[in-house]
Tab-separated table of C-alpha atoms in Angstrom:
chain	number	residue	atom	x	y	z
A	14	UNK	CA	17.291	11.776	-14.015
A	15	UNK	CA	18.234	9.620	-10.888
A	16	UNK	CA	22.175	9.719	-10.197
A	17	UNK	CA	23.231	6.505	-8.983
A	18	UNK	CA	25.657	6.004	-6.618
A	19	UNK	CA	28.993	4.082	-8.063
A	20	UNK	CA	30.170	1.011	-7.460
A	21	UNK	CA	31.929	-1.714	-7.756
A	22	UNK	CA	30.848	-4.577	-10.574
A	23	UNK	CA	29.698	-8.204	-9.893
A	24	UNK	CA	28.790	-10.229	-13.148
A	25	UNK	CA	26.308	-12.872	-12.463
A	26	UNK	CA	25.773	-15.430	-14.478
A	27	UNK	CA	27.304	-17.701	-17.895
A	28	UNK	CA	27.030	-17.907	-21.907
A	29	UNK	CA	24.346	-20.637	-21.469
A	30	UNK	CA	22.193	-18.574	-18.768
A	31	UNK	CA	23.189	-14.916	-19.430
A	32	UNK	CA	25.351	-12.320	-17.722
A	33	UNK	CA	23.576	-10.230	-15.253
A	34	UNK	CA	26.046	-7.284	-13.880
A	35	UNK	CA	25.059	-5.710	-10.513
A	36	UNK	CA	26.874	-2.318	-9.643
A	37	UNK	CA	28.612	-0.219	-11.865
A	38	UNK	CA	27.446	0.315	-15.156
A	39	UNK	CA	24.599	-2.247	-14.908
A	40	UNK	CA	20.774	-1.659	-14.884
A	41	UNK	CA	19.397	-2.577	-11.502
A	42	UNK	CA	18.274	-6.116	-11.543
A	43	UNK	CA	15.220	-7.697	-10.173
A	44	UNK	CA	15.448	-11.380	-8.082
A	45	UNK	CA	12.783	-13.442	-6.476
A	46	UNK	CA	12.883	-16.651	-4.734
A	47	UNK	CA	10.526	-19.758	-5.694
A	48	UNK	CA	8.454	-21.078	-2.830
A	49	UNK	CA	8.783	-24.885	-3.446
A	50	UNK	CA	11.571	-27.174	-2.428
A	51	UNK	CA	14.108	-27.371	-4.072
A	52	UNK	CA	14.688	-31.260	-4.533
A	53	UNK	CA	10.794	-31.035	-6.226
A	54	UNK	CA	12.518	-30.482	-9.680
A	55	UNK	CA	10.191	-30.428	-12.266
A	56	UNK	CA	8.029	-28.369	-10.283
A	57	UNK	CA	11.125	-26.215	-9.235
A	58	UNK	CA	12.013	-25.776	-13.029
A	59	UNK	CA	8.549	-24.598	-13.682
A	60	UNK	CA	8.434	-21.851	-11.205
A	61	UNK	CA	12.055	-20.776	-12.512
A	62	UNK	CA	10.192	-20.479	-15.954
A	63	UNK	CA	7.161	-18.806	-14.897
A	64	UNK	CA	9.329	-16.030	-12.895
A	65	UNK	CA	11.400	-15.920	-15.753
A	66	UNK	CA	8.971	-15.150	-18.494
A	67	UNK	CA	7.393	-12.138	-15.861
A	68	UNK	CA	10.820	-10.756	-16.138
A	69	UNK	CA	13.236	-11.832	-13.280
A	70	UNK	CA	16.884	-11.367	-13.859
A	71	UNK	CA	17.780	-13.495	-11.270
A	72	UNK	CA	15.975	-16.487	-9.529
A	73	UNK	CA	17.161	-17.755	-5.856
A	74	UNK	CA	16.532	-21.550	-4.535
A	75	UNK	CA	16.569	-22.526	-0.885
A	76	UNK	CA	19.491	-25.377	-0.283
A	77	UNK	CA	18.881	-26.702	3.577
A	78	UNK	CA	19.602	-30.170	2.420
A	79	UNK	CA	22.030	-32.281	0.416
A	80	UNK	CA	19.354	-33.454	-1.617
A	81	UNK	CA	18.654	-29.728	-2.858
A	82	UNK	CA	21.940	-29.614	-3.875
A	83	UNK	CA	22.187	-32.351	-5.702
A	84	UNK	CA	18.753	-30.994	-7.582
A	85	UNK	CA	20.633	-28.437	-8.782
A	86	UNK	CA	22.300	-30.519	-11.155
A	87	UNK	CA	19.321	-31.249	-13.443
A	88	UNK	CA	17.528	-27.877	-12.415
A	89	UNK	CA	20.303	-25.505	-13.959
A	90	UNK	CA	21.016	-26.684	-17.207
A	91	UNK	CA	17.074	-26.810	-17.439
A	92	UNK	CA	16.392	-22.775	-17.093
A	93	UNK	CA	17.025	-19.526	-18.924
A	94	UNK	CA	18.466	-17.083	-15.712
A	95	UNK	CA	21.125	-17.303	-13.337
A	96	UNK	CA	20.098	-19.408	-10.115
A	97	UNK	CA	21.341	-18.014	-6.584
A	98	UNK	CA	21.399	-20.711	-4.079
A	99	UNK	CA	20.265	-19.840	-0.631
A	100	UNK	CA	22.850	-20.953	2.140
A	101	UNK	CA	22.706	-21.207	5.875
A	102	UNK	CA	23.765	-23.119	8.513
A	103	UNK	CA	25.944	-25.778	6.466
A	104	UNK	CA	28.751	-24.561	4.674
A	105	UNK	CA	29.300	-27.643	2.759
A	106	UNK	CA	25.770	-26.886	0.800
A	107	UNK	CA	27.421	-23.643	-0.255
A	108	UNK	CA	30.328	-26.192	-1.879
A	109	UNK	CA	27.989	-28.518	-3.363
A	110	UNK	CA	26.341	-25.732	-4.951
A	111	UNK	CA	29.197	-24.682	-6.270
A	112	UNK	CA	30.270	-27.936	-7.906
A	113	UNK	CA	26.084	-28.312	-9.414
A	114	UNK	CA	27.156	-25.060	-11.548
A	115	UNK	CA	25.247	-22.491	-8.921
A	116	UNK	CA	25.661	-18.497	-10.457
A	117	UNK	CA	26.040	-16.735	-7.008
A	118	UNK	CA	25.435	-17.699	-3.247
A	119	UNK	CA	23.547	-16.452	-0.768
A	120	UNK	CA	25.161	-16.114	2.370
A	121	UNK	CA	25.295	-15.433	5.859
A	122	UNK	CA	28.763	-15.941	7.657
A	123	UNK	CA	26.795	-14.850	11.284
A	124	UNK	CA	25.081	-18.622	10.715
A	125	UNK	CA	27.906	-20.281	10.365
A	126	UNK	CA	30.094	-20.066	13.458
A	127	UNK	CA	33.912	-21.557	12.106
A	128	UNK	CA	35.294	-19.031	10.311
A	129	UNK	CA	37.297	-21.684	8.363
A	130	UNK	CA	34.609	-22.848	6.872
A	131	UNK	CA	33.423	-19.618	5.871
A	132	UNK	CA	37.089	-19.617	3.758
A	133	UNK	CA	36.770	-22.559	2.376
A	134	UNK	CA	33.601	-21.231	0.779
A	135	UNK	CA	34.574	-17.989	-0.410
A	136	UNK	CA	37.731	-19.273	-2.291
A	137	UNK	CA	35.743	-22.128	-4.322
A	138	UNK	CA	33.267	-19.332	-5.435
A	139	UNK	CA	36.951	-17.302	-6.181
A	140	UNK	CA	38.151	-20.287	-8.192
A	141	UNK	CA	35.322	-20.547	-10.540
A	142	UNK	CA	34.420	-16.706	-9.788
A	143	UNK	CA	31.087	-17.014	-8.466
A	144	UNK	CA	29.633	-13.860	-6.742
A	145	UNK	CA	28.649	-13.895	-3.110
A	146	UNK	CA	25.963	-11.985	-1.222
A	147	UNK	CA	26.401	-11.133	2.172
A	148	UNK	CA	23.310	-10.554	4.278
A	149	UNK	CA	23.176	-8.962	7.833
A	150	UNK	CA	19.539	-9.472	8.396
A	151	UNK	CA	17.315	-8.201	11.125
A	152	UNK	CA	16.450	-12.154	11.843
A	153	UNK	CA	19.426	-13.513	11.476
A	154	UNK	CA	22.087	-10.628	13.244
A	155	UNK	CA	20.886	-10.717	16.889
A	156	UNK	CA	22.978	-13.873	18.856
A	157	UNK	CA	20.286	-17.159	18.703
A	158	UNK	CA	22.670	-19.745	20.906
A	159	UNK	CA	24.196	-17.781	23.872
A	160	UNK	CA	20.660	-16.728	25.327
A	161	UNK	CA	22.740	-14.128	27.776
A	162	UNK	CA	24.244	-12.376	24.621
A	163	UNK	CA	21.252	-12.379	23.224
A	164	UNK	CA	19.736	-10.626	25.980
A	165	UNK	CA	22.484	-8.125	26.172
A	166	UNK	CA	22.014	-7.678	22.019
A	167	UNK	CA	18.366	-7.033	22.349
A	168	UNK	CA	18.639	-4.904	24.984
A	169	UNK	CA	19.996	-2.436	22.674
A	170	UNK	CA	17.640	-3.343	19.921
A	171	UNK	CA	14.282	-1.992	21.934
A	172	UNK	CA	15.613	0.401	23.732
A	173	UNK	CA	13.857	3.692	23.561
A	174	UNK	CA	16.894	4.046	20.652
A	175	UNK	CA	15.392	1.248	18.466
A	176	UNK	CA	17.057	2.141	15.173
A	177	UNK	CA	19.853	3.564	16.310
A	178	UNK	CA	20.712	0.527	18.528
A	179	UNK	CA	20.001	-1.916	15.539
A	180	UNK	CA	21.976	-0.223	13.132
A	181	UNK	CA	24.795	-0.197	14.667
A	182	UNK	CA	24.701	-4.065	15.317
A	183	UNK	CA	23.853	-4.145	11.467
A	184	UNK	CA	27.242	-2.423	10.667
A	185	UNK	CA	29.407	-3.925	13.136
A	186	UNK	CA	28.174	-7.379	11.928
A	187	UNK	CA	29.096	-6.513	8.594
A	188	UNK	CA	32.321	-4.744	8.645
A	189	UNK	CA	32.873	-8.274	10.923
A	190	UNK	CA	32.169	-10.081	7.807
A	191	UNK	CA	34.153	-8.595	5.428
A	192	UNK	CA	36.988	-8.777	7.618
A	193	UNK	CA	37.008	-12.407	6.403
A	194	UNK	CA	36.440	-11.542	2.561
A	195	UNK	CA	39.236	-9.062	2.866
A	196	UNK	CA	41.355	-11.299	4.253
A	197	UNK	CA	41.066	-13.675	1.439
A	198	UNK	CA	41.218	-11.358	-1.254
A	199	UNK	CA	37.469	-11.813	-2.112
A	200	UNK	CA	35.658	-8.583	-3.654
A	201	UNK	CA	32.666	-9.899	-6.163
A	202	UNK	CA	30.354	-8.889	-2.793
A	203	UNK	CA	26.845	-8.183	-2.778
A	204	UNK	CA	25.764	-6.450	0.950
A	205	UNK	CA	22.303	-6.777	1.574
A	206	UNK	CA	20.902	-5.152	5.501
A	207	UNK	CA	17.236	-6.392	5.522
A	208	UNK	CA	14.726	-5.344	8.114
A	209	UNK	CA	10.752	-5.397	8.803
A	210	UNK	CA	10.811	-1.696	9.419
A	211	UNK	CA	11.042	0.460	6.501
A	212	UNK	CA	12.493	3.192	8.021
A	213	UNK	CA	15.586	0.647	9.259
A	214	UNK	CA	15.936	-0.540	6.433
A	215	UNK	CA	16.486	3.278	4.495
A	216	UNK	CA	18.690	4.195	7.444
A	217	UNK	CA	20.472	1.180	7.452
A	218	UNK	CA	21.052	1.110	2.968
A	219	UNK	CA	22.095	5.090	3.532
A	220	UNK	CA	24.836	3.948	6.075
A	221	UNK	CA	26.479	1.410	4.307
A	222	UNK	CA	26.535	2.946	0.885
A	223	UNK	CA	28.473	5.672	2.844
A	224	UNK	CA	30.730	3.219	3.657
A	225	UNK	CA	31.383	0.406	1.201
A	226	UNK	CA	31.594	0.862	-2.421
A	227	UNK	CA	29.890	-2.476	-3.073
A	228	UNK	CA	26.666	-2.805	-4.337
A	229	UNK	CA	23.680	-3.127	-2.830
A	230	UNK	CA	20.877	-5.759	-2.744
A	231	UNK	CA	17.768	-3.461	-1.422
A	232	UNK	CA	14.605	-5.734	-0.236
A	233	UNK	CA	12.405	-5.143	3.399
A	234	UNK	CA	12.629	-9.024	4.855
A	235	UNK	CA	9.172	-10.772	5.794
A	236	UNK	CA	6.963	-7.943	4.343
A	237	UNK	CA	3.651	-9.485	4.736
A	238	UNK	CA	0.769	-10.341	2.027
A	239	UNK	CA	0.950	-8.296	-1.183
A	240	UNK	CA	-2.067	-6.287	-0.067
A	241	UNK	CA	0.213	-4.801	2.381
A	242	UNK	CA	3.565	-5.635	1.621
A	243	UNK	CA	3.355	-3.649	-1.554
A	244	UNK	CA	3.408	-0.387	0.354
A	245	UNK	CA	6.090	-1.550	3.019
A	246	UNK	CA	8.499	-2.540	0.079
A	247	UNK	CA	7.602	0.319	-2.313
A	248	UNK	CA	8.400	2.952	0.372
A	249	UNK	CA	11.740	2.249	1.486
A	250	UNK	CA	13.009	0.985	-1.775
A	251	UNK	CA	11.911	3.577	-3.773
A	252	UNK	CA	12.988	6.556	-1.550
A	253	UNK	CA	16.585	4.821	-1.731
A	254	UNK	CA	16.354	4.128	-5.652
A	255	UNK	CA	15.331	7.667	-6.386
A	256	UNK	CA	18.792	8.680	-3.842
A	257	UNK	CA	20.808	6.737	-6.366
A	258	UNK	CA	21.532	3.809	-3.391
A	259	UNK	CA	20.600	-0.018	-4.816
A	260	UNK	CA	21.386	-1.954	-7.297
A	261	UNK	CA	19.305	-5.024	-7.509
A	262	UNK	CA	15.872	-5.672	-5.937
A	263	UNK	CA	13.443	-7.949	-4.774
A	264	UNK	CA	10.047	-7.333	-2.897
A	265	UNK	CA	9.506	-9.978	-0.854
A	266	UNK	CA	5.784	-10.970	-0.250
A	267	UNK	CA	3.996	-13.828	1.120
A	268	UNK	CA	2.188	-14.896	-2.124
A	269	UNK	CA	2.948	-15.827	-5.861
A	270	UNK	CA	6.462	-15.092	-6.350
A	271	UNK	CA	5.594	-13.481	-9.823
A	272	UNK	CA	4.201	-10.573	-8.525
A	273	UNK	CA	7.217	-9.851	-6.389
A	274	UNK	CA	9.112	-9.578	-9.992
A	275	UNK	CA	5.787	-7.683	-11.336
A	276	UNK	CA	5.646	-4.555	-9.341
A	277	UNK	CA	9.690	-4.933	-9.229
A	278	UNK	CA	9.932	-4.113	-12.479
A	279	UNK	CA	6.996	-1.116	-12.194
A	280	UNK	CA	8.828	0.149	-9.604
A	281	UNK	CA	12.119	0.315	-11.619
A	282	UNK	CA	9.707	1.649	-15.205
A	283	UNK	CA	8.024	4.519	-12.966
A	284	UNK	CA	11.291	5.910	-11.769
A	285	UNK	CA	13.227	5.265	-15.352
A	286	UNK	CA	15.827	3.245	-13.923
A	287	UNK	CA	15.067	0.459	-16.632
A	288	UNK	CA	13.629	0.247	-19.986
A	289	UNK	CA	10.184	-0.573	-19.686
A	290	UNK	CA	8.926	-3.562	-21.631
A	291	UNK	CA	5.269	-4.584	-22.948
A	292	UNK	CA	2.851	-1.237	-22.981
A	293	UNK	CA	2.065	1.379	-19.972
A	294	UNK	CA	-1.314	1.595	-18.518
A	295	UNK	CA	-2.840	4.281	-17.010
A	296	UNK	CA	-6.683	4.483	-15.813
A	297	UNK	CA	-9.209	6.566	-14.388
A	298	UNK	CA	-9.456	6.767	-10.496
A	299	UNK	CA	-12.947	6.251	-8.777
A	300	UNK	CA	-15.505	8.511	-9.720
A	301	UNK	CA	-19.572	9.203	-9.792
A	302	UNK	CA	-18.986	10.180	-13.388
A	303	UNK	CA	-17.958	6.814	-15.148
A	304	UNK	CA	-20.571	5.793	-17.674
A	305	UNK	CA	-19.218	2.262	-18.243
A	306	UNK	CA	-17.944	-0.764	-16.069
A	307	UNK	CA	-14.751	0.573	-16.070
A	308	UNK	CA	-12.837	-1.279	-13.308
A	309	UNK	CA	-13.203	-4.978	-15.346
A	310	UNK	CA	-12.558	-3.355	-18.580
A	311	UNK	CA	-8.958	-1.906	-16.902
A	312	UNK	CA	-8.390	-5.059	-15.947
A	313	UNK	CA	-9.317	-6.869	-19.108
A	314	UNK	CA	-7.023	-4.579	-20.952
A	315	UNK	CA	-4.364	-5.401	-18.612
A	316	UNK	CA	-4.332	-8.347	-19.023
A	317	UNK	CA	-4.665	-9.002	-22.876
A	318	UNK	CA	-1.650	-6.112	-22.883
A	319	UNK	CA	0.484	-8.292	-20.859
A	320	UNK	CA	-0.121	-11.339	-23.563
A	321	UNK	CA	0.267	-9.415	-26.651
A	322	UNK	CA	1.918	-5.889	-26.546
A	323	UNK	CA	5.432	-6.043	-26.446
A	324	UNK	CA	6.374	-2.357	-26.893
A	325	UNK	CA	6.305	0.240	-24.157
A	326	UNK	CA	2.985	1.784	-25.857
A	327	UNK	CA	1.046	4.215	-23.680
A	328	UNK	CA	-2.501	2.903	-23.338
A	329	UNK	CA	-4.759	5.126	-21.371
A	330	UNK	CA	-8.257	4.276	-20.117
A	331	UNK	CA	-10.624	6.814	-19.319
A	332	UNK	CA	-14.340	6.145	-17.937
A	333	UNK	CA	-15.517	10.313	-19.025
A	334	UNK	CA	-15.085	13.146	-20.821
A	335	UNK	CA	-13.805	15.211	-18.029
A	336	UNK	CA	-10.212	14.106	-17.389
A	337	UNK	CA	-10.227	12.139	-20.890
A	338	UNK	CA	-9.598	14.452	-23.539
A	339	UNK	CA	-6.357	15.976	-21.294
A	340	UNK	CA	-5.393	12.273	-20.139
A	341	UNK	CA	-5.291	10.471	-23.593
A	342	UNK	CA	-3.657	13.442	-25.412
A	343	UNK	CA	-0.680	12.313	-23.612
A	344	UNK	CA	-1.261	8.315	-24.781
A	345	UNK	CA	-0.833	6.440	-28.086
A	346	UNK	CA	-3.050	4.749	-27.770
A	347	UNK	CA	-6.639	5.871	-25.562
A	348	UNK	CA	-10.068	5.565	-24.780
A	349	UNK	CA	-12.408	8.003	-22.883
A	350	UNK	CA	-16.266	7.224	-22.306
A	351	UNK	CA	-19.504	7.754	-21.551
A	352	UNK	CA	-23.087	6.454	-21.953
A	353	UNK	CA	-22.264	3.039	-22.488
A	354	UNK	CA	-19.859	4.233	-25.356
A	355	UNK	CA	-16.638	4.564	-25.867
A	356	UNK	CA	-14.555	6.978	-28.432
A	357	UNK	CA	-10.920	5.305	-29.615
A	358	UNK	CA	-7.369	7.703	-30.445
A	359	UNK	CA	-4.653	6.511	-31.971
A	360	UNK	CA	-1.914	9.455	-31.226
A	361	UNK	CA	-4.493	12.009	-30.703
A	362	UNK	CA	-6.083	10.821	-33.953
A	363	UNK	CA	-9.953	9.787	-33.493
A	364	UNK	CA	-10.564	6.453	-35.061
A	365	UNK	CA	-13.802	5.081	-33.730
A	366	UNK	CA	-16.839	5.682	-31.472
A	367	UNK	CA	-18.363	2.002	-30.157
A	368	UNK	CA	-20.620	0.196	-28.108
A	369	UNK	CA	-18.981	-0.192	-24.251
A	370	UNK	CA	-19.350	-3.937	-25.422
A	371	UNK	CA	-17.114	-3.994	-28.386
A	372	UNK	CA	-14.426	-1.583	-26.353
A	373	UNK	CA	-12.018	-4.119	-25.325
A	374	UNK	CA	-11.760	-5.792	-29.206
A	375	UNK	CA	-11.473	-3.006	-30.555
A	376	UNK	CA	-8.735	-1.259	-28.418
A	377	UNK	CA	-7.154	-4.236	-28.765
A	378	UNK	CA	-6.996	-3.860	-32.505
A	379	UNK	CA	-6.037	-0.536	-32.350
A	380	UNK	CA	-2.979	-1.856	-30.237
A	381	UNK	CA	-1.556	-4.630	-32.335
A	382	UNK	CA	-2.040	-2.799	-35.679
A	383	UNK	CA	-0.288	0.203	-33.610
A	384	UNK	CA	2.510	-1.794	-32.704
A	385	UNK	CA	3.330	-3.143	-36.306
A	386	UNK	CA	3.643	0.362	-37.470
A	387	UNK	CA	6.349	1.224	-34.841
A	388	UNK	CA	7.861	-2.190	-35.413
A	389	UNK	CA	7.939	-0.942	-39.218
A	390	UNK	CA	9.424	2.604	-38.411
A	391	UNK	CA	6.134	4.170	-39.618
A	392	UNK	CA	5.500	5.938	-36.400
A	393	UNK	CA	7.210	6.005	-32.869
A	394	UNK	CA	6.071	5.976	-29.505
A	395	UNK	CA	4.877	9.244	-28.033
A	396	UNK	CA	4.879	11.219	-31.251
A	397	UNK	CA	1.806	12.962	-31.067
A	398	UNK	CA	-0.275	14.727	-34.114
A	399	UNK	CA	-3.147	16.182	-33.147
A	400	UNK	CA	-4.559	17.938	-30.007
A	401	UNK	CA	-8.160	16.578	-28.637
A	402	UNK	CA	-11.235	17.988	-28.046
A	403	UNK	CA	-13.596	17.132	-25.604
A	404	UNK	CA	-16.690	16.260	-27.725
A	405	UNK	CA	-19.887	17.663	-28.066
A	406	UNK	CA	-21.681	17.187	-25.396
A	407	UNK	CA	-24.643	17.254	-26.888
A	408	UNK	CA	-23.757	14.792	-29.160
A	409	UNK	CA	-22.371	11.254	-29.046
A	410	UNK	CA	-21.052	11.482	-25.239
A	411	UNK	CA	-22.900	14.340	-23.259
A	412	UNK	CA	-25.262	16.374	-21.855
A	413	UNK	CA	-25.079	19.194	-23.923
A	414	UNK	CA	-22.368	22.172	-22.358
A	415	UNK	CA	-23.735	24.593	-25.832
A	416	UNK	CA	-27.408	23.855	-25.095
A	417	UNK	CA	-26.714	24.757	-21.157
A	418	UNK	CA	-25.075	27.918	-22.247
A	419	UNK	CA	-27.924	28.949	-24.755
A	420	UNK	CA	-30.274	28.233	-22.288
A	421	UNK	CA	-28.560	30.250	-19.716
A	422	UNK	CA	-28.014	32.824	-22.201
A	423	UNK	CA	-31.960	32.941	-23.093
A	424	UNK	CA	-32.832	33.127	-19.015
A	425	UNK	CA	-30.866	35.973	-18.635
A	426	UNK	CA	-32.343	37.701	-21.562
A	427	UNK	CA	-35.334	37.186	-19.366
A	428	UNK	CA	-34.466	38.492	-16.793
């Protein structure tokens, strides 16, 4: 079990949207961030459905422009999550958000330059107790406007020092900003320290939740593709989740949005720092033994999983009879196969032998009528009842292990 580190509590969040707590007590939360404008509603409020039905606690909008703002005002009454609105640059966006009905803000104080105005904003998210998160990114920390500063600033940054230099303009930033939060008495804070390099962004999460008893927003900034920003999120984020440090998450790639809250949500099941919803799938690697086409079938039964399994049922998909028999065992529900066949176990249990073509429909079956039986306290998950045997090789499946061994047998009489 992974020991997370405590801290304070931010509630996110209202009756018509749902509470979403971050720190504390509170599961870890996964955000994205939709990709069109803003002031686009309906298509806004459609992406805000879509990553809310793969799972996202929390969805954030940009807000560069008064007209976003005003979007808000027909967007949030119109979705199911709390909506974080994105804020830079113009303080007054971060008000106007606040009067649409906004959850939480998003905010950098290093982009906005009178500290005032920074106030103003933290006490009308105090008087209708909205949450604020506080980034110190790797983009956004280094001085843009005095080009000599800048200089000076980056200096540090690539010197031969690189991470040590950067972190420490990451912390000094941020105790800077909370200077102004503790000055006004402000404490529902969310610290995020976002970077491109992973290992920044571990040393830079370790540091701070040294520090600060706040919670933590964990996410690597401008990760790339998914092909690639998978790895460069997974990495960092889970080496911190599994040292008890974050507690809400967002991979950040540079495609659909919904696969950001996707592989979120994995990464949270795998580790067991959430409850994992809709069924587990596990699958043969590559191999020269796999006697159907077992990559599309995977895939097939991924994806008619996703649409109709709601229980965290163990579905394992095996293309032979070497690693089968040991790998479905562990499942509720499993396949292993071979010569265009495939033999079906429900809890150890064998229940059918098929053609590869009827596979799918009939897993699928198995599933569902699975699922009602758990749903109707007949069975649970993971309660096994019988062991497996590998099968006959000889018969349905293989190439015969007791006629090899009476034929070696016979040779050696031979001999």
């Amino acid at each position: 079990m992974i020991l997370r580190r405590k801290t304070r509590k931010v509630v996110v969040g209202d009756e018509a949207h749902g509470f979403v707590g971050i720190g504390g007590d509170s599961p870890i939360s996964v955000q994205t961030m939709t990709s069109g404008y803003t002031y686009e509603i309906d298509k806004c409020i459609a992406e805000i459905h879509k990553m809310a039905a793969a799972g996202a606690d929390l969805v954030r909008v940009a807000v560069p422009e008064r007209k976003d703002t005003e979007a808000l005002k027909e967007i949030i009454p119109a979705v199911s999550v709390p909506i974080v609105a994105d804020v830079h640059f113009h303080f007054q966006r971060a008000l106007e958000a606040i009067d649409a009905g906004i959850h939480k803000i998003r905010l950098n104080p290093g982009n906005i330059s009178d500290r005032a105005q920074v106030k103003d904003v933290i006490q009308a998210c105090k008087a209708k107790k909205i949450p604020i998160r506080i980034g110190v990114n790797e983009g956004s920390i280094v001085e843009r406007k005095d080009k000599q500063k800048r200089m000076k600033e980056l200096g540090g940054v690539f010197s031969d020092n690189k991470h040590g230099h950067f972190l420490a303009i990451m912390i000094a930033k941020l105790e800077e900003y909370l200077e102004i939060f503790q000055e006004e008495n402000f404490h529902d804070i969310v610290i995020s320290a976002k970077s491109i390099d992973p290992v920044l962004v571990m040393m830079a999460y370790k540091e701070i939740s040294q520090r600060f008893d706040y919670p933590l927003h964990l996410g690597v900034t401008h990760a790339g593709p998914k092909e690639t920003g998978t790895i460069r999120s997974v990495v960092p984020l889970g080496h911190l989740l599994c040292s008890g440090v974050g507690d809400t998450i967002r991979l950040s790639y540079a495609n659909d949005p919904v696969y950001e809250v996707e592989d979120g949500l994995e990464l949270l099941y795998v580790l067991g720092l959430r409850e994992r919803i809709g069924a587990e799938l596990i699958a043969c690697p590559t191999c020269g033994r796999i006697q159907v086409d077992l990559f599309k079938l995977v895939q097939d039964v991924r994806k008619q999983l996703a649409r109709e399994i709601s229980l965290p049922i163990k579905v394992a998909v095996m293309g032979c009879i070497v690693n089968g028999p040991g790998e479905c065992e562990g499942a509720d529900i499993a396949i292993f196969a071979g010569d265009r066949r495939g033999i079906i176990y429900v809890q150890g249990e064998r229940v059918a032998n098929v053609p590869e073509e009827q596979i799918l429909e009939r897993l699928l079956i198995e599933c569902k009528q699975f699922e009602d039986k758990v749903k109707r306290g007949e069975t649970r998950l993971g309660e096994k009842k019988v062991d497996i045997l590998p099968p006959d090789p000889l018969g349905e499946l293989g190439s015969g292990w007791e006629k090899i061994e009476t034929d070696r047998r016979s040779l050696t009489v031979i001999k």
